[in-house]
PDB file of C-alpha atoms in Angstrom:
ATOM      1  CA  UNK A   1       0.000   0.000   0.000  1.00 46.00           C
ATOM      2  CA  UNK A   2       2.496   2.417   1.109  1.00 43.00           C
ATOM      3  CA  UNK A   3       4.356   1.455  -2.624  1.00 41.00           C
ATOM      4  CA  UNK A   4       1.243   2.587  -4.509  1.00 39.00           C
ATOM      5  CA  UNK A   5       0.626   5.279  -2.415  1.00 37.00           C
ATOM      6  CA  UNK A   6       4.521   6.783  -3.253  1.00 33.00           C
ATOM      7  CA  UNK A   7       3.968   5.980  -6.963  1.00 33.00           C
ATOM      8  CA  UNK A   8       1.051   8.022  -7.340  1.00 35.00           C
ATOM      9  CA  UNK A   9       2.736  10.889  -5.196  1.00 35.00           C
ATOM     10  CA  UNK A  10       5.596  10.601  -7.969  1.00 38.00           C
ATOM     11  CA  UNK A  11       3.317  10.288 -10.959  1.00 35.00           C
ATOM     12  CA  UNK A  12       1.798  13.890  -9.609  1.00 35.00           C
ATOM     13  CA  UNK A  13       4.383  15.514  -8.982  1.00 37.00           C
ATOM     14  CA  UNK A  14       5.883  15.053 -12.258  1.00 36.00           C
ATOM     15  CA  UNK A  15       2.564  16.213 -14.126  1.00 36.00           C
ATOM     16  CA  UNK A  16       2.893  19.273 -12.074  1.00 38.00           C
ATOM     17  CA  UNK A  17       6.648  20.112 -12.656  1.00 40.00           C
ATOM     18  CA  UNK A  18       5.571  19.977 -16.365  1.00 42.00           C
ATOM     19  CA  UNK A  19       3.031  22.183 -15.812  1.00 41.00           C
ATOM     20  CA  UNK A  20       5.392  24.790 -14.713  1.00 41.00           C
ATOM     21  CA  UNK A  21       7.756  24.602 -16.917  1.00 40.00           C
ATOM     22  CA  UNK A  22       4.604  24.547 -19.781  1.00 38.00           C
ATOM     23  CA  UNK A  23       3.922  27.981 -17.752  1.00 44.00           C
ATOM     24  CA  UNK A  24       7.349  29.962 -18.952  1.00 43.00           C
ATOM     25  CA  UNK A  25       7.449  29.083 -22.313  1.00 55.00           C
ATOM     26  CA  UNK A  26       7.802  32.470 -24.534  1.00 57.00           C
ATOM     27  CA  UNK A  27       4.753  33.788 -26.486  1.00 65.00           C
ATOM     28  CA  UNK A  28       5.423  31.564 -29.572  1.00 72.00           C
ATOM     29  CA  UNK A  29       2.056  32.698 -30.845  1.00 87.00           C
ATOM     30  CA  UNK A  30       2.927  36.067 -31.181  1.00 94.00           C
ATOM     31  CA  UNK A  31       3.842  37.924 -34.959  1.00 97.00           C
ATOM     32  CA  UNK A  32       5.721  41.354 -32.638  1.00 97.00           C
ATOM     33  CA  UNK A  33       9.599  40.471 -33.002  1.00 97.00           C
ATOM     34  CA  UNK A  34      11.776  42.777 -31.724  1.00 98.00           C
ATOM     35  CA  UNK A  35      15.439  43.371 -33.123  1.00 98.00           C
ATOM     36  CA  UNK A  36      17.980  44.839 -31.161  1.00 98.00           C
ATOM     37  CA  UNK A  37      21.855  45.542 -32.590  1.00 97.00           C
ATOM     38  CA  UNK A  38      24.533  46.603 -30.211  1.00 97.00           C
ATOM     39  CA  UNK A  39      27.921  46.753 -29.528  1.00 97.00           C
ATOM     40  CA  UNK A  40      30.981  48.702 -31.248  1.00 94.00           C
ATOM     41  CA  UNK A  41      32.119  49.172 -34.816  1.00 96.00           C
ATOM     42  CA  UNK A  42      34.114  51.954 -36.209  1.00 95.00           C
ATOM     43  CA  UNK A  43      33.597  51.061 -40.118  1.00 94.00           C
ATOM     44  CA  UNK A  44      32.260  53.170 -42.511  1.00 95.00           C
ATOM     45  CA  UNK A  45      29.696  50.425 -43.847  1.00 95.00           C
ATOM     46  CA  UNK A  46      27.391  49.137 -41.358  1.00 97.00           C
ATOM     47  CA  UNK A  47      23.927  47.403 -42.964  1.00 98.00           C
ATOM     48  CA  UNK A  48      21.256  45.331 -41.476  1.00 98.00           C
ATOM     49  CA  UNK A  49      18.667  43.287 -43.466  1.00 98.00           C
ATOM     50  CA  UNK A  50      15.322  42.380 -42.640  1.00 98.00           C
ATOM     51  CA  UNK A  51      12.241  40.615 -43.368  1.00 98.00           C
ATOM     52  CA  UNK A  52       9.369  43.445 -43.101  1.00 98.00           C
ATOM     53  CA  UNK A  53       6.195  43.286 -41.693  1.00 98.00           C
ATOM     54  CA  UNK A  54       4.584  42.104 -45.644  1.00 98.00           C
ATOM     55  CA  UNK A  55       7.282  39.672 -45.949  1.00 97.00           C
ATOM     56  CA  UNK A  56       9.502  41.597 -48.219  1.00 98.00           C
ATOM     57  CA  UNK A  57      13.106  42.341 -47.213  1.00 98.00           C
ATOM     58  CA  UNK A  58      14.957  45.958 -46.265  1.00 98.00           C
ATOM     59  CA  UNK A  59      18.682  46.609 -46.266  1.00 98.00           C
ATOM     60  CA  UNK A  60      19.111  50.188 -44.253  1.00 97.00           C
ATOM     61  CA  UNK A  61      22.327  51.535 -43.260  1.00 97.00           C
ATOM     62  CA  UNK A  62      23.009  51.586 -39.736  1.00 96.00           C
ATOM     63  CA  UNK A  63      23.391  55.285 -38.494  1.00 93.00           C
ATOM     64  CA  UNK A  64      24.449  54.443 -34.976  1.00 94.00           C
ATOM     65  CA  UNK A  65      24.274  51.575 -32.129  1.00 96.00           C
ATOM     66  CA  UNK A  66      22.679  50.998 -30.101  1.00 97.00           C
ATOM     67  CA  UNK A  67      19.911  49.894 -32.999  1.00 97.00           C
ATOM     68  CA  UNK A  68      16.068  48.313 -32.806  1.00 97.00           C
ATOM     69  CA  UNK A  69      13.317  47.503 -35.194  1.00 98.00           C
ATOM     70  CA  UNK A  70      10.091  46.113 -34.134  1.00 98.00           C
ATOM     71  CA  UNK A  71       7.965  44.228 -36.570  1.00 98.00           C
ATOM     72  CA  UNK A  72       4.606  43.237 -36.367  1.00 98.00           C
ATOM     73  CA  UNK A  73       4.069  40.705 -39.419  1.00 98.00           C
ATOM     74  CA  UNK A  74       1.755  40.058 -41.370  1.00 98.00           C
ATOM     75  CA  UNK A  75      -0.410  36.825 -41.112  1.00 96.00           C
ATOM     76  CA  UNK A  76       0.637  35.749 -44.647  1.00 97.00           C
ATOM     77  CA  UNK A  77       4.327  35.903 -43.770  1.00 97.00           C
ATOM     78  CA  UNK A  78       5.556  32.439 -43.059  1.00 97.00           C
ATOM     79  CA  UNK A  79       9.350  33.498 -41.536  1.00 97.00           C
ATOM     80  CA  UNK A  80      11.125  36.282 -40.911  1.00 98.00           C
ATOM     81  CA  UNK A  81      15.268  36.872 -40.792  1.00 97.00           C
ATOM     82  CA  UNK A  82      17.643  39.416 -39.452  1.00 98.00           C
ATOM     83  CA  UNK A  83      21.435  39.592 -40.380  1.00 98.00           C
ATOM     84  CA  UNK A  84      24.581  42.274 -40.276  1.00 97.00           C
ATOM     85  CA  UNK A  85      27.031  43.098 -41.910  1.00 98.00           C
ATOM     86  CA  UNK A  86      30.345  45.456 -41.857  1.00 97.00           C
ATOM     87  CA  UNK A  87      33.099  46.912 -43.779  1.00 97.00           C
ATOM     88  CA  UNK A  88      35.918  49.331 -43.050  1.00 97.00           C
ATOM     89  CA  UNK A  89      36.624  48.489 -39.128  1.00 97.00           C
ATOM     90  CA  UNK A  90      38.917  47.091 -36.989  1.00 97.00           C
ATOM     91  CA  UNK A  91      39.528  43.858 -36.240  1.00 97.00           C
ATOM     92  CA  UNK A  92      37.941  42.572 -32.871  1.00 97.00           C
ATOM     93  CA  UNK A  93      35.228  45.092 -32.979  1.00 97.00           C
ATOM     94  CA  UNK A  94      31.881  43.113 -32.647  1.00 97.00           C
ATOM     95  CA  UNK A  95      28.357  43.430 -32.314  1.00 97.00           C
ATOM     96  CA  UNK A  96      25.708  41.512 -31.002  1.00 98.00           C
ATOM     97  CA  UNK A  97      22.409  40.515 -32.259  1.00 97.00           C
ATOM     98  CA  UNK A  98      19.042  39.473 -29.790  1.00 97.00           C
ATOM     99  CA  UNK A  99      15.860  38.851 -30.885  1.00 97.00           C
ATOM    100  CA  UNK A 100      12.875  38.743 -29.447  1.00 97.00           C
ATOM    101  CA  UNK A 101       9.693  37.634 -29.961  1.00 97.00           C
ATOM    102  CA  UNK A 102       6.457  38.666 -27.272  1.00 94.00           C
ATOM    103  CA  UNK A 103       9.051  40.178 -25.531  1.00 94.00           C
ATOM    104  CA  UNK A 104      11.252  37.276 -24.842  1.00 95.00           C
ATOM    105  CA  UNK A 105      14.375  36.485 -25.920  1.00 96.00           C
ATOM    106  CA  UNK A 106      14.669  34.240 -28.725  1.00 94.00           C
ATOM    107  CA  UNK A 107      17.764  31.960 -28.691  1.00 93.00           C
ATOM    108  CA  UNK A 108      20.800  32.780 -27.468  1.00 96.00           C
ATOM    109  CA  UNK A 109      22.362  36.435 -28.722  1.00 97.00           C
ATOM    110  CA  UNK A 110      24.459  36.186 -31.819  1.00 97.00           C
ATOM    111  CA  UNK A 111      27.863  37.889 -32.019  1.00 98.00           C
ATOM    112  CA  UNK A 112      29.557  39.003 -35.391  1.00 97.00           C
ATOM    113  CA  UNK A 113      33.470  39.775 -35.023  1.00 97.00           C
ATOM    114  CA  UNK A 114      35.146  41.807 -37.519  1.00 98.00           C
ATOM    115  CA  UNK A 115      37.889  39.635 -38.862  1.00 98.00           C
ATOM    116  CA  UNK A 116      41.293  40.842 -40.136  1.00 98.00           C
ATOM    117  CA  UNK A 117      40.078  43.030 -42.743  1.00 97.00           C
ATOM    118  CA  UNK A 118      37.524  44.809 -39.949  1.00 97.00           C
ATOM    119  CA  UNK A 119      34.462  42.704 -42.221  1.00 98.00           C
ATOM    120  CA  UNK A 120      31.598  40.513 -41.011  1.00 98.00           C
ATOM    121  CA  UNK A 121      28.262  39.413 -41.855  1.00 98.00           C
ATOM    122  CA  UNK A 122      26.231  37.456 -39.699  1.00 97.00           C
ATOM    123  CA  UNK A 123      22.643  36.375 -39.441  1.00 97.00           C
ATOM    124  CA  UNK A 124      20.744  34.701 -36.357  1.00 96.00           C
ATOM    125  CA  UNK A 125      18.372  31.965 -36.635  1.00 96.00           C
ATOM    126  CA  UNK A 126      15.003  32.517 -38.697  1.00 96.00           C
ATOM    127  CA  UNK A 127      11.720  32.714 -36.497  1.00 96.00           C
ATOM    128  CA  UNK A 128       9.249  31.127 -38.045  1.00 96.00           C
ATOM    129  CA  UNK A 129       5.142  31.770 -37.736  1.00 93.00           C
TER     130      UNK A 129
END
């Protein structure tokens, strides 16, 4: 009796450590991804690409970093992509890349280094809807 008893006690408390983890899972449901650039890098060429909120892609020139974007897409838009790229800086400069999507973090943050010639391009994972 005292067996049975413990197994069920087990069984339980394993459905309800799932449940809690279940509980902190980001919003996966949600189409609001936020893109956030930072770091340093002295080049003269600094460009991000996007997907945009219609599915289409942008390539704007980045003016300064710290840099965001925040996207809400469109139903119709299957995935969306973010990636960097530099020319012209030193070598060892970096910058980071974190998305987010909800408002949670997304992955783990993705770091471009400029190699020898002060280059890089780098893209992070694709979310997809």
């Amino acid at each position: 009796m005292k067996k049975s008893i413990f197994t069920l006690l087990m069984v339980v408390a394993v459905f309800v450590a799932c449940k809690k983890n279940s509980d902190k899972k980001p919003d996966n449901n949600s189409r609001t991804v936020r893109y956030e650039i930072t770091g340093a890098f002295s080049g003269p060429t600094l460009m991000v690409s996007y997907t945009t909120a219609t599915g289409g892609t942008a390539n704007d020139p980045v003016a300064s970093i710290p840099w965001t974007k925040e996207i809400t897409y469109a139903t119709n838009v299957a995935a969306a992509i973010v990636a960097i790229s530099g020319n012209g800086g030193v070598a060892g400069q970096k910058v980071t890349i974190v998305v987010k999507r909800g408002g949670s973090q997304v992955g783990v943050p993705i770091d471009a280094l400029a190699d020898a010639s002060g280059s890089f391009s780098k893209s992070a994972p694709a979310i997809v809807f």
